[in-house]
Coordinates of C-alpha atoms in Angstrom, one line a residue:
X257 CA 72.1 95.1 130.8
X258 CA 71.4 93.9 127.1
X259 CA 74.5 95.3 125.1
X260 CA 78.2 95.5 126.9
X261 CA 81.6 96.9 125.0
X262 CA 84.5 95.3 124.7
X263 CA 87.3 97.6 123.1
X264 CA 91.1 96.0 123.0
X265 CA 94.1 97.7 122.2
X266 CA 95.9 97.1 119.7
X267 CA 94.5 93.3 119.0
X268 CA 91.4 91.4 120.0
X269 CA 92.8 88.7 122.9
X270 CA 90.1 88.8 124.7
X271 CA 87.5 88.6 122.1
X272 CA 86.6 84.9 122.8
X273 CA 86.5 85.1 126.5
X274 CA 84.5 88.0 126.1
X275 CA 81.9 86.5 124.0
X276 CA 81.9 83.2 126.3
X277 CA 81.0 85.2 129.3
X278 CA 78.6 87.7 127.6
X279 CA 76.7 84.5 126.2
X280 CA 76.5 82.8 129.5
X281 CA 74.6 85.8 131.2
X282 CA 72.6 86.7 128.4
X283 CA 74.2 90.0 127.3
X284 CA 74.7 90.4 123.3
X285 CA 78.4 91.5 122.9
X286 CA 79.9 94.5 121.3
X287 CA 83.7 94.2 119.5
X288 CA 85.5 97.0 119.2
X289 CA 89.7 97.4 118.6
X290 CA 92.1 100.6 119.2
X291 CA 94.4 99.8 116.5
X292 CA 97.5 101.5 116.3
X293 CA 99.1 102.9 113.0
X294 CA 103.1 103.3 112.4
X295 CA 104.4 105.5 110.2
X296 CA 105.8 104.9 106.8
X297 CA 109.3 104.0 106.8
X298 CA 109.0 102.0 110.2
X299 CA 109.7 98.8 108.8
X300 CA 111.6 97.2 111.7
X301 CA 109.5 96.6 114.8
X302 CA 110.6 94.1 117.2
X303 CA 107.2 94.1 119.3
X304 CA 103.7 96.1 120.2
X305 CA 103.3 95.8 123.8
X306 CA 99.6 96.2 123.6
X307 CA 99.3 97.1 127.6
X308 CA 101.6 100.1 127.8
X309 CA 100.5 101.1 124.5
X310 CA 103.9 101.8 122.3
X311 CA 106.5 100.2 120.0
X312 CA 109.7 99.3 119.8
X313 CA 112.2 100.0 117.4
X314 CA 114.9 97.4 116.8
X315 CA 118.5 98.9 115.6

């Protein structure tokens, strides 16, 4: 394989390790990010829990 995909969500975490292990079996890395977009208005978010994919409002 010459190119392989990397595509986070909602950061890049795994950017570095990626790159590390693509570069030690000779594989030229590709970076890619699903970035998620709020709403206007939605000012107050206590946390983006990047695994399950959602927000949560604080109150």
């Amino acid at each position: 394989m010459e190119w392989l995909a990397l595509t986070d969500r909602d950061n890049v975490t795994g950017a570095v390790r990626f790159a590390k292990s693509c570069a030690a079996h000779g594989v030229r890395p590709i970076f890619g990010v699903d970035l998620r977009l709020l709403p206007r208005g939605l000012a107050e978010v206590s946390r983006l829990s990047p695994a399950l994919g959602r927000a949560t409002a604080t109150s």
